[in-house]
């Protein structure tokens, strides 16, 4: 190829490095909410959730319907908490782990909002924040809602074994979090904007180091997490010193340890400024093997805990990554390995 | 609620009406490509496809692998056709109909591009064009690839019955198109930009009039198609006179007729300026019941035929909608109806 990119394509101004968008016109958080299952309610962030379910069905006939209800209610809750009207939301972004993202689709039907469905497996919370931030920053939306959900019982039924079988988890298995989280974004300067803005988004690549064990998702996602963290730092010229905290979504105990090691190999020492939501969400006494997983895992920790710590100034700058294992029962049965992807957004108290 | 939206939220400048984004800084098409199955190759647009498969497996072991190969190859083909390098693509947007969008995910792994996975069922081609156009228009990306795929054999296996059963289609059934399409977008003014730009995007709402027959997807999607067409015209203040053509994705013979009727009820007469890709893609002699469906249906017609007609000035302005039936075997078995969604982009020869 004779011509190079710069001679062929006008370069984008709001962009740095290979994978990172810069939001000069910064989207701000207007509200957030998190709904969690009963077991999650007994975990480390129990006191922070807006609502804790008493049981897995939440008055519905099926677990799938309960998950859909969580998705819808967490959006309504995030809005009513701050006296915002559902009609003000110009677009709902989100997804879930179920085939055809039925939780999100059916909730979007109930909410009657313009809806862009996303599938990034457990990376969807960060993916929705990244895309909606770009649309707000670009002046295309005034107000966006980002929401995701996951449910232990629906995920087990779809991805592994029916719960009725009573299959024992392996030591490397993670427990899908029953929970839903929602973040409401508006333009900075809006009367309803809080003091936290999204400054950057880093789009992940699909990485695959050949993990084939569906009970070791942390290992499948770790390469993508490490790649996106290092890409973000390289793209922005930032270092660990620029962040109070780097948080990944649901790598669990094993995956987060691997992420530390992979980052260290690339010259980034995560040190004591790093934690993984899946590793932290349950207490040791709850004995959930390698930790929590699912879209809901990072979504409830972000919307119940991390954003509050930013609002109150405990943290000033956080890099939030959600990590997705692109696991499919069909592709696994056809001998494929499990690729992973991780997207990141930089959140800043201002 | 005491306060209204305008007093609480800074309004977005690049937006009109309730659902429509305006791309003042216009993304332009740099290239496009379409790969189609053998049966599609014998259809009405056969002469326009860049590549026609000789069989459903395309040298792979499984249909799923063949679909994934189509996805990857259509992106590479769109780039090589115009002498563009894969490394210049800053983000790949797309999805497919398979659970966990495995065709898109595994293709993204092979291409090693930053990737944002979308799920809008058969609306994904328009959804990816809409989101990527906003990111280019907002100055966040210089070059984006939008791609989707579908495959008759993988879709039947997942959504209906294994092909080996030899189930007879009902008269209202549509045939999932085996095909993949890719559009490459850059900023207008780029040396590689062609004379077609994206001027608007209209985000659809999830609509549901209670259709429960998985063999009548056209009827399930028609309300969403009509709603988005009318919303687009209302938002932009345009009428049918402003468009040379309005094209929907895969409503088929029945769904497109219903869309005409629903639009007419809302005061919009689609007249002879409307066609549906699903209705047109096969010939009458091919006897495929109500027509074609699947993400690939609108994607191959857009990228093989419609864009060429815009490049050559046969048409000056087209409203392109892709329509998705949010069908899930699980939700259907739990008694749910089939909601639909439709997203639109306005394409203009300049």
XYZ file of C-alpha atoms in Angstrom:
700
model
C 0.000 0.000 0.000
C 1.595 3.198 -1.189
C -0.396 5.770 0.801
C -0.364 5.995 4.546
C -3.373 6.598 6.744
C -2.680 10.285 7.355
C -2.755 11.060 3.638
C -5.982 9.124 3.104
C -8.082 9.787 6.192
C -8.785 12.977 8.158
C -7.692 12.244 11.707
C -10.138 12.538 14.583
C -9.402 15.343 17.038
C -10.990 13.797 20.160
C -8.786 10.794 20.251
C -5.428 9.767 21.609
C -3.319 6.722 20.808
C -4.695 3.618 19.189
C -7.750 2.885 21.323
C -8.724 5.892 23.444
C -11.423 8.567 23.027
C -11.114 11.871 24.892
C -14.273 13.569 26.124
C -13.265 17.255 26.097
C -16.937 18.118 26.443
C -17.401 15.963 29.507
C -20.445 13.860 30.328
C -21.375 13.975 34.019
C -23.130 11.478 36.247
C -26.644 12.650 37.178
C -27.647 9.573 39.133
C -26.956 5.904 39.702
C -28.655 2.948 41.314
C -28.014 -0.704 42.087
C -30.306 -3.615 42.874
C -28.747 -6.812 44.234
C -29.785 -10.348 45.111
C -30.070 -11.586 48.681
C -26.675 -13.326 48.708
C -25.025 -10.194 47.270
C -26.821 -8.216 49.979
C -24.902 -10.204 52.583
C -21.614 -9.479 50.787
C -19.060 -6.733 51.245
C -21.069 -3.962 49.588
C -24.420 -4.938 51.158
C -24.943 -1.621 52.936
C -24.554 0.338 49.687
C -27.216 -1.254 47.470
C -30.414 0.700 46.890
C -32.534 -2.420 46.973
C -31.832 -6.024 47.987
C -34.111 -8.786 46.721
C -35.557 -11.153 49.300
C -35.549 -14.058 46.872
C -34.449 -14.934 43.334
C -37.899 -14.660 41.738
C -38.903 -11.226 43.073
C -42.592 -12.093 42.720
C -42.284 -13.246 39.097
C -42.967 -16.672 37.620
C -39.488 -17.247 36.180
C -35.925 -16.155 36.905
C -35.743 -14.577 33.451
C -38.749 -12.402 34.268
C -37.168 -11.473 37.599
C -33.971 -10.394 35.829
C -35.950 -8.309 33.358
C -37.823 -6.664 36.240
C -34.499 -5.810 37.917
C -33.321 -4.181 34.673
C -36.442 -2.066 34.335
C -36.650 -1.150 38.016
C -33.001 -0.134 38.342
C -33.491 2.421 35.553
C -36.652 3.768 37.181
C -34.900 3.841 40.566
C -31.883 5.765 39.264
C -34.238 8.366 37.807
C -36.648 8.735 40.749
C -33.771 8.982 43.268
C -32.799 12.306 41.707
C -36.267 13.443 40.691
C -35.564 12.927 36.990
C -38.360 11.928 34.650
C -38.131 8.797 32.494
C -39.228 10.848 29.447
C -36.075 12.950 29.747
C -33.894 9.966 28.852
C -33.123 10.228 25.138
C -31.529 6.826 24.793
C -31.158 3.695 26.874
C -27.930 1.725 26.359
C -27.374 -1.710 27.756
C -27.492 -5.426 27.645
C -27.247 -8.566 29.664
C -25.902 -12.124 29.441
C -29.009 -13.886 28.191
C -29.399 -14.967 24.580
C -30.869 -12.133 22.494
C -30.305 -9.878 25.560
C -33.933 -10.486 26.529
C -33.688 -8.781 29.921
C -32.621 -5.526 28.299
C -34.960 -5.806 25.305
C -38.082 -6.517 27.314
C -37.197 -3.824 29.865
C -36.697 -1.355 26.991
C -40.155 -2.289 25.725
C -41.639 -1.486 29.142
C -39.720 1.781 29.491
C -40.605 2.877 25.923
C -37.288 4.640 25.449
C -35.157 4.741 22.289
C -32.843 1.787 22.859
C -29.440 0.682 21.570
C -28.745 -2.916 22.569
C -25.163 -3.920 23.273
C -23.454 -7.255 23.717
C -20.092 -7.278 25.397
C -20.810 -10.126 27.820
C -19.691 -8.901 31.250
C -17.976 -5.854 29.703
C -21.334 -4.263 28.893
C -21.445 -1.729 31.767
C -18.201 -0.115 30.565
C -19.188 -0.486 26.895
C -22.479 1.340 27.484
C -20.778 4.113 29.479
C -18.164 4.511 26.738
C -20.621 4.752 23.832
C -23.153 6.922 25.657
C -20.381 9.247 26.875
C -19.224 9.716 23.287
C -22.776 10.502 22.149
C -23.285 13.014 24.962
C -19.837 14.554 24.472
C -20.500 14.831 20.731
C -23.713 16.747 21.415
C -26.038 14.022 20.130
C -27.766 13.281 23.428
C -28.684 15.389 26.455
C -29.476 12.518 28.780
C -28.673 8.804 28.552
C -29.306 5.809 30.778
C -26.806 2.925 30.871
C -27.987 -0.282 32.456
C -27.036 -3.946 32.663
C -28.177 -6.962 34.627
C -27.241 -10.541 35.406
C -28.866 -13.282 37.472
C -27.237 -16.368 38.967
C -30.119 -18.696 38.134
C -30.679 -17.563 34.528
C -26.949 -17.665 33.763
C -26.454 -21.144 35.204
C -29.407 -22.453 33.216
C -28.107 -20.979 29.986
C -24.343 -21.360 30.249
C -23.759 -24.391 32.461
C -26.206 -26.813 34.070
C -29.771 -26.511 35.331
C -29.635 -25.630 39.019
C -31.893 -28.586 39.763
C -28.940 -30.882 38.977
C -27.087 -29.590 42.013
C -23.735 -29.596 40.182
C -20.766 -28.741 42.446
C -18.704 -25.722 41.382
C -15.007 -26.252 40.691
C -12.444 -24.274 42.749
C -11.854 -21.917 39.792
C -15.584 -21.292 39.167
C -17.114 -17.887 39.782
C -20.690 -17.183 40.842
C -22.762 -14.997 38.525
C -23.929 -11.995 40.493
C -27.672 -11.415 40.750
C -27.870 -7.684 40.303
C -28.544 -4.739 38.044
C -26.950 -1.317 37.878
C -27.834 1.908 36.117
C -25.942 5.157 35.547
C -27.655 8.300 34.239
C -25.407 10.606 32.208
C -25.963 14.243 31.227
C -23.713 17.005 29.950
C -21.432 18.649 32.515
C -22.978 21.969 33.537
C -26.509 20.574 33.643
C -28.341 21.524 36.839
C -28.800 17.869 37.730
C -25.148 16.932 37.073
C -23.129 15.664 39.994
C -19.425 16.279 40.537
C -18.192 13.223 38.647
C -17.399 13.224 34.923
C -16.238 10.714 32.332
C -12.998 11.937 30.766
C -11.797 9.074 28.553
C -12.949 5.789 27.106
C -10.650 3.009 25.906
C -12.099 0.467 23.479
C -10.838 -3.063 24.037
C -9.619 -5.663 21.576
C -10.777 -9.269 21.656
C -7.898 -11.237 23.206
C -7.532 -14.985 23.377
C -4.702 -16.928 25.006
C -6.429 -20.248 24.403
C -8.329 -20.904 27.645
C -11.016 -23.525 27.023
C -12.300 -24.157 30.566
C -15.744 -22.557 31.011
C -15.160 -22.817 34.754
C -12.104 -20.598 34.590
C -13.445 -17.388 33.113
C -11.066 -15.201 35.091
C -8.106 -16.665 33.221
C -9.921 -16.176 29.901
C -10.538 -12.479 30.612
C -7.218 -11.527 32.229
C -5.298 -10.972 28.945
C -7.969 -8.537 27.728
C -8.019 -6.678 31.048
C -4.241 -6.296 31.096
C -4.192 -5.253 27.439
C -6.801 -2.515 27.916
C -5.206 -1.163 31.114
C -1.805 -0.913 29.399
C -3.332 0.522 26.200
C -5.161 3.180 28.222
C -2.019 4.240 30.071
C 0.056 4.264 26.863
C -2.607 6.163 24.877
C -3.100 8.846 27.519
C 0.510 9.095 28.653
C -0.718 8.465 32.177
C 0.830 6.182 34.770
C -0.431 4.457 37.905
C 0.420 7.677 39.759
C -2.427 9.416 37.924
C -5.079 7.067 39.314
C -6.317 6.522 42.840
C -7.782 3.218 41.795
C -7.994 0.843 38.836
C -10.972 -1.481 39.086
C -11.758 -4.496 36.906
C -15.154 -6.099 36.563
C -15.330 -9.769 37.333
C -11.987 -11.485 37.009
C -12.292 -13.052 40.436
C -9.385 -14.153 42.629
C -7.501 -16.037 39.923
C -8.107 -13.668 37.022
C -7.157 -10.594 39.000
C -3.891 -12.227 40.069
C -3.159 -13.089 36.429
C -3.972 -9.506 35.414
C -1.450 -8.206 37.950
C 1.177 -10.550 36.517
C 0.420 -9.711 32.873
C 0.503 -5.959 33.603
C 3.795 -6.349 35.459
C 5.259 -8.091 32.393
C 4.303 -5.003 30.390
C 5.946 -2.761 32.984
C 2.807 -1.670 34.866
C 2.765 -2.432 38.591
C -0.869 -2.282 39.744
C 0.325 -2.472 43.373
C -2.213 -1.548 46.057
C -4.227 0.683 43.727
C -6.068 -2.183 42.105
C -9.026 -4.335 42.969
C -11.467 -6.558 41.102
C -15.205 -6.322 41.788
C -15.611 -10.091 41.465
C -12.874 -10.695 44.020
C -14.437 -8.254 46.521
C -18.183 -8.597 46.141
C -18.648 -11.646 48.385
C -17.105 -12.191 51.811
C -14.657 -15.036 52.421
C -17.243 -16.603 54.742
C -19.685 -16.868 51.841
C -17.367 -19.442 50.222
C -18.127 -18.676 46.579
C -14.912 -20.165 45.204
C -13.098 -17.754 42.872
C -15.534 -14.835 43.376
C -18.359 -13.120 41.543
C -18.933 -12.692 37.816
C -21.572 -11.455 35.387
C -22.441 -8.025 33.986
C -24.194 -7.252 37.243
C -20.996 -7.697 39.258
C -19.133 -4.596 38.103
C -22.426 -2.745 37.562
C -23.576 -2.959 41.183
C -20.124 -2.219 42.611
C -19.804 0.836 40.331
C -23.281 2.190 40.908
C -23.584 1.348 44.599
C -20.060 1.982 45.834
C -17.447 3.427 43.454
C -19.500 6.391 42.248
C -20.414 7.325 45.841
C -16.737 7.311 46.792
C -16.101 9.651 43.853
C -19.066 11.910 44.758
C -17.720 12.279 48.277
C -14.142 12.830 47.124
C -12.673 9.718 48.795
C -11.300 8.917 45.351
C -10.523 11.555 42.734
C -9.816 9.492 39.670
C -10.735 5.887 38.904
C -10.182 3.763 35.803
C -13.193 1.468 35.604
C -12.950 -1.618 33.401
C -15.606 -4.186 32.793
C -14.335 -7.452 31.432
C -16.255 -9.902 29.280
C -15.609 -13.571 28.571
C -17.041 -14.219 25.135
C -18.132 -17.690 26.142
C -20.645 -19.528 24.034
C -21.808 -23.073 24.755
C -22.038 -23.629 20.975
C -18.551 -22.441 20.109
C -17.093 -24.307 23.084
C -18.744 -27.509 21.895
C -17.164 -26.879 18.498
C -13.729 -26.780 20.115
C -13.206 -23.017 20.251
C -11.374 -21.332 23.103
C -12.877 -18.477 25.146
C -11.812 -14.990 24.036
C -12.149 -11.990 26.334
C -12.672 -8.267 25.912
C -12.349 -5.331 28.309
C -13.469 -1.737 27.855
C -12.449 1.099 30.180
C -13.761 4.514 31.185
C -11.880 7.066 33.257
C -14.061 8.681 35.940
C -13.009 11.853 37.681
C -14.291 13.886 40.621
C -14.334 17.571 39.622
C -41.892 16.725 39.306
C -41.556 20.455 39.667
C -38.692 21.119 37.261
C -38.849 20.469 33.557
C -36.106 18.920 31.486
C -34.861 22.174 29.990
C -34.152 23.639 33.418
C -32.345 20.512 34.602
C -30.397 19.274 31.585
C -28.277 21.095 28.983
C -29.836 20.228 25.642
C -27.776 18.535 22.933
C -27.129 20.671 19.841
C -26.758 17.843 17.285
C -30.192 16.463 17.755
C -33.696 17.020 16.475
C -36.999 15.754 17.820
C -37.306 12.859 20.194
C -35.187 10.205 18.508
C -32.949 11.697 15.802
C -29.254 12.630 15.772
C -27.938 15.091 13.158
C -24.444 14.591 11.790
C -23.425 18.172 10.885
C -19.874 16.928 10.595
C -20.763 14.182 8.135
C -19.287 10.692 8.040
C -18.685 9.456 4.481
C -18.594 5.981 3.018
C -15.049 4.941 2.068
C -15.891 1.421 0.957
C -18.401 -1.394 1.214
C -18.566 -5.083 0.456
C -21.033 -7.945 0.504
C -20.603 -11.722 0.572
C -23.663 -13.878 -0.100
C -24.661 -17.533 -0.069
C -25.273 -19.535 -3.230
C -29.059 -19.259 -3.078
C -28.801 -15.484 -2.524
C -26.420 -15.384 -5.486
C -29.243 -16.662 -7.671
C -31.580 -13.966 -6.321
C -32.401 -10.486 -7.568
C -29.140 -8.847 -6.467
C -26.882 -11.722 -7.545
C -24.839 -9.684 -10.012
C -23.964 -7.092 -7.334
C -22.354 -9.257 -4.646
C -18.579 -9.135 -4.341
C -18.367 -12.825 -3.546
C -20.862 -15.680 -3.735
C -20.247 -18.857 -1.729
C -20.389 -22.135 -3.571
C -21.717 -23.979 -0.547
C -22.872 -23.302 3.024
C -19.684 -24.468 4.723
C -17.132 -22.463 2.706
C -14.418 -24.979 3.483
C -15.032 -24.933 7.238
C -16.100 -27.759 9.530
C -19.283 -26.126 10.824
C -21.821 -23.566 9.622
C -20.942 -21.362 12.600
C -17.303 -21.308 11.491
C -18.406 -20.496 7.930
C -20.476 -17.553 9.203
C -17.549 -16.278 11.257
C -15.290 -16.545 8.187
C -17.819 -14.524 6.148
C -17.775 -11.822 8.845
C -13.992 -11.597 8.887
C -13.593 -11.798 5.119
C -16.216 -9.164 4.330
C -14.314 -6.660 6.481
C -11.026 -7.527 4.789
C -12.692 -7.364 1.367
C -14.219 -3.931 1.978
C -10.771 -2.646 2.939
C -8.720 -4.247 0.167
C -11.214 -3.157 -2.522
C -10.235 0.454 -1.858
C -6.626 -0.161 -0.915
C -7.256 0.642 2.757
C -5.214 -1.062 5.456
C -6.870 -3.034 8.266
C -4.686 -1.199 10.809
C -6.347 2.080 9.836
C -9.666 0.938 11.251
C -9.939 2.406 14.733
C -13.023 0.508 15.757
C -15.091 -2.384 14.448
C -18.827 -2.238 15.199
C -21.166 -5.127 14.602
C -22.947 -8.237 15.596
C -24.913 -11.187 14.337
C -27.850 -13.374 15.304
C -26.010 -16.129 17.122
C -25.992 -16.397 20.888
C -23.154 -14.304 22.351
C -22.680 -12.880 18.834
C -19.945 -15.452 18.259
C -19.500 -14.709 14.560
C -18.656 -11.091 15.312
C -16.603 -11.836 18.427
C -14.413 -14.476 16.836
C -13.958 -12.386 13.683
C -12.940 -9.420 15.870
C -10.375 -11.652 17.538
C -8.903 -12.553 14.139
C -8.901 -8.955 12.904
C -7.353 -7.677 16.169
C -9.268 -4.418 16.009
C -10.817 -2.500 18.908
C -14.355 -3.895 18.903
C -17.755 -2.768 20.180
C -20.253 -5.622 20.017
C -23.889 -4.781 19.326
C -27.076 -6.770 19.559
C -30.094 -5.463 17.723
C -31.088 -8.753 16.073
C -31.638 -7.953 12.394
C -31.448 -4.196 13.066
C -27.708 -4.414 13.702
C -26.506 -3.040 10.334
C -28.387 0.230 10.917
C -27.476 0.270 14.609
C -23.779 -0.048 13.832
C -23.929 2.663 11.145
C -25.780 4.972 13.539
C -23.370 4.571 16.457
C -20.211 4.657 14.342
C -21.473 7.720 12.448
C -21.994 9.529 15.748
C -18.482 8.616 16.897
C -16.942 9.791 13.619
C -19.075 12.934 13.515
C -18.129 13.689 17.120
C -14.443 13.481 16.215
C -13.754 10.341 18.245
C -12.863 8.077 15.333
C -11.203 8.653 11.961
C -12.154 5.320 10.432
C -14.722 2.728 11.468
C -15.850 -0.599 10.052
C -19.470 -1.719 10.470
C -20.214 -5.354 9.757
C -22.911 -7.937 10.349
C -23.613 -11.483 9.215
C -26.280 -14.147 9.236
C -26.433 -17.717 7.961
C -29.505 -19.783 7.124
C -28.174 -22.990 8.662
C -26.885 -21.499 11.935
C -30.075 -19.495 12.450
C -32.372 -22.452 11.837
C -30.386 -24.597 14.252
C -30.522 -21.952 16.963
C -33.960 -20.415 16.566
C -36.172 -23.115 15.082
C -35.407 -26.747 14.237
C -32.261 -28.620 13.182
C -32.171 -28.689 9.383
C -31.789 -32.463 9.517
C -35.441 -32.673 10.611
C -36.569 -31.343 7.243
C -39.336 -29.219 8.792
C -41.586 -27.526 6.214
C -41.743 -23.722 6.400
C -45.161 -22.113 6.983
C -46.461 -19.642 4.356
C -45.576 -16.701 6.633
C -42.037 -17.961 7.319
C -39.000 -16.065 6.042
C -35.663 -17.550 5.077
C -32.605 -16.271 6.952
C -30.191 -14.833 4.414
C -26.713 -16.328 4.267
C -24.615 -13.241 3.851
C -22.369 -10.620 5.401
C -21.986 -6.932 4.671
C -19.451 -4.319 5.693
C -19.378 -0.529 5.367
C -16.218 1.499 6.019
C -16.821 5.030 7.300
C -14.423 7.983 7.435
C -14.842 11.711 7.881
C -16.136 13.645 4.868
C -13.193 15.356 3.196
C -10.874 12.385 3.645
C -9.030 11.507 0.428
C -10.557 8.026 0.444
C -14.132 9.264 1.065
C -16.706 8.569 -1.598
C -19.602 10.846 -2.512
C -22.088 9.387 -0.035
C -22.530 10.662 3.523
C -24.625 9.777 6.553
C -26.682 12.823 7.580
C -29.041 11.567 10.316
C -29.640 8.597 12.560
C -32.943 7.762 14.218
C -32.843 5.477 17.255
C -35.776 3.078 17.457
C -37.974 2.123 20.378
C -38.841 -1.466 21.201
C -42.416 -1.980 19.975
C -44.662 -4.932 20.642
C -48.171 -5.470 19.335
C -48.375 -8.962 20.818
C -47.275 -11.221 17.945
C -46.280 -14.633 19.341
C -45.726 -16.629 16.116
C -41.993 -17.182 15.544
C -42.869 -17.973 11.923
C -44.339 -14.528 11.371
C -41.460 -12.217 12.143
C -42.502 -9.638 9.579
C -45.661 -8.902 11.519
C -43.648 -8.672 14.745
C -41.270 -6.094 13.238
C -43.725 -3.976 11.247
C -44.868 -1.773 14.167
C -41.260 -0.852 14.958
C -40.486 -0.108 11.306
C -43.532 2.138 10.929
C -42.802 3.869 14.229
C -39.197 4.682 13.303
C -40.082 5.880 9.769
C -42.748 8.228 11.155
C -40.511 9.367 14.027
C -37.709 10.158 11.562
C -39.979 12.232 9.323
C -41.543 14.035 12.286
C -38.159 14.699 13.955
C -36.532 16.071 10.801
C -39.577 17.879 9.392
C -39.080 15.889 6.204
C -41.745 14.192 4.128
C -41.746 11.388 1.570
C -40.950 14.063 -1.038
C -37.500 14.465 0.529
C -36.521 10.841 -0.103
C -35.958 8.945 -3.311
C -36.337 5.708 -1.431
C -37.176 4.314 1.996
C -35.826 0.811 2.490
C -36.558 -1.560 5.356
C -34.444 -4.553 6.280
C -36.220 -7.855 6.402
C -39.939 -7.492 6.905
C -40.706 -9.738 3.952
C -43.913 -9.664 1.908
C -46.305 -9.631 4.848
C -44.386 -7.323 7.148
C -43.751 -4.749 4.450
C -47.464 -4.672 3.585
C -48.281 -4.166 7.285
C -45.681 -1.381 7.469
C -47.355 0.385 4.550
C -50.703 0.133 6.323
C -49.370 1.273 9.706
C -47.589 4.256 8.107
C -50.738 5.191 6.212
C -52.682 5.207 9.485
C -50.131 7.737 10.766
C -50.576 9.837 7.625
C -47.457 8.679 5.742
C -48.054 7.163 2.303
C -44.946 5.156 1.374
C -46.292 4.767 -2.182
C -43.807 3.612 -4.816
C -40.801 4.982 -2.945
C -40.585 2.047 -0.594
C -39.213 -1.455 -0.728
C -38.146 -4.090 1.731
C -34.863 -5.973 1.263
C -36.442 -9.221 2.485
C -39.243 -8.926 -0.035
C -36.815 -8.274 -2.927
C -33.758 -10.390 -2.224
C -35.077 -13.674 -3.657
C -36.901 -14.134 -6.955
C -40.484 -15.362 -7.034
C -39.240 -18.515 -8.761
C -37.074 -19.319 -5.744
C -40.260 -19.882 -3.719
C -38.975 -18.791 -0.319
C -42.398 -18.056 1.176
C -42.589 -14.596 2.749
C -39.051 -13.556 1.730
C -35.626 -13.161 3.281
C -34.669 -12.235 6.849
C -31.615 -12.014 9.086
C -29.022 -9.283 9.705
C -27.341 -10.280 6.477
C -30.431 -9.487 4.404
C -30.370 -5.699 4.691
C -26.578 -5.729 5.014
C -25.927 -7.336 1.626
C -28.595 -5.282 -0.170
C -27.170 -2.069 1.310
C -23.530 -2.878 0.659
C -23.944 -4.579 -2.717
C -26.717 -2.533 -4.290
C -28.056 0.550 -2.478
C -24.710 2.231 -1.861
C -23.683 1.698 -5.496
C -26.901 3.343 -6.638
C -26.064 6.289 -4.389
C -22.432 6.431 -5.595
C -23.616 6.609 -9.187
C -26.318 9.171 -8.440
C -29.285 6.964 -9.409
C -30.640 7.800 -5.982
C -29.790 10.980 -4.107
C -31.258 10.343 -0.693
C -32.254 7.071 0.943
C -33.606 6.336 4.394
C -32.197 2.927 5.319
C -33.834 1.020 8.154
C -32.839 -2.325 9.529
C -35.498 -4.052 11.533
C -34.972 -6.559 14.320
C -37.353 -9.108 15.803
C -36.241 -9.573 19.374
C -37.132 -13.233 19.276
C -35.795 -15.558 21.914
C -36.654 -19.250 22.134
C -36.495 -18.947 25.926
C -38.818 -15.981 26.277
C -41.205 -17.483 23.719
C -41.351 -20.692 25.734
C -42.164 -18.582 28.776
C -45.175 -17.115 26.966
C -43.697 -13.775 25.905
C -44.592 -12.085 22.632
C -41.972 -10.966 20.087
C -41.021 -7.281 20.299
C -39.368 -5.522 17.379
C -36.974 -2.607 16.979
C -35.903 -0.570 13.937
C -33.086 1.934 13.611
C -32.653 4.275 10.636
C -29.855 6.197 8.947
C -30.294 8.779 6.215
C -27.774 8.372 3.369
C -27.157 11.127 0.868
C -25.237 11.472 -2.366
C -23.241 14.715 -2.213
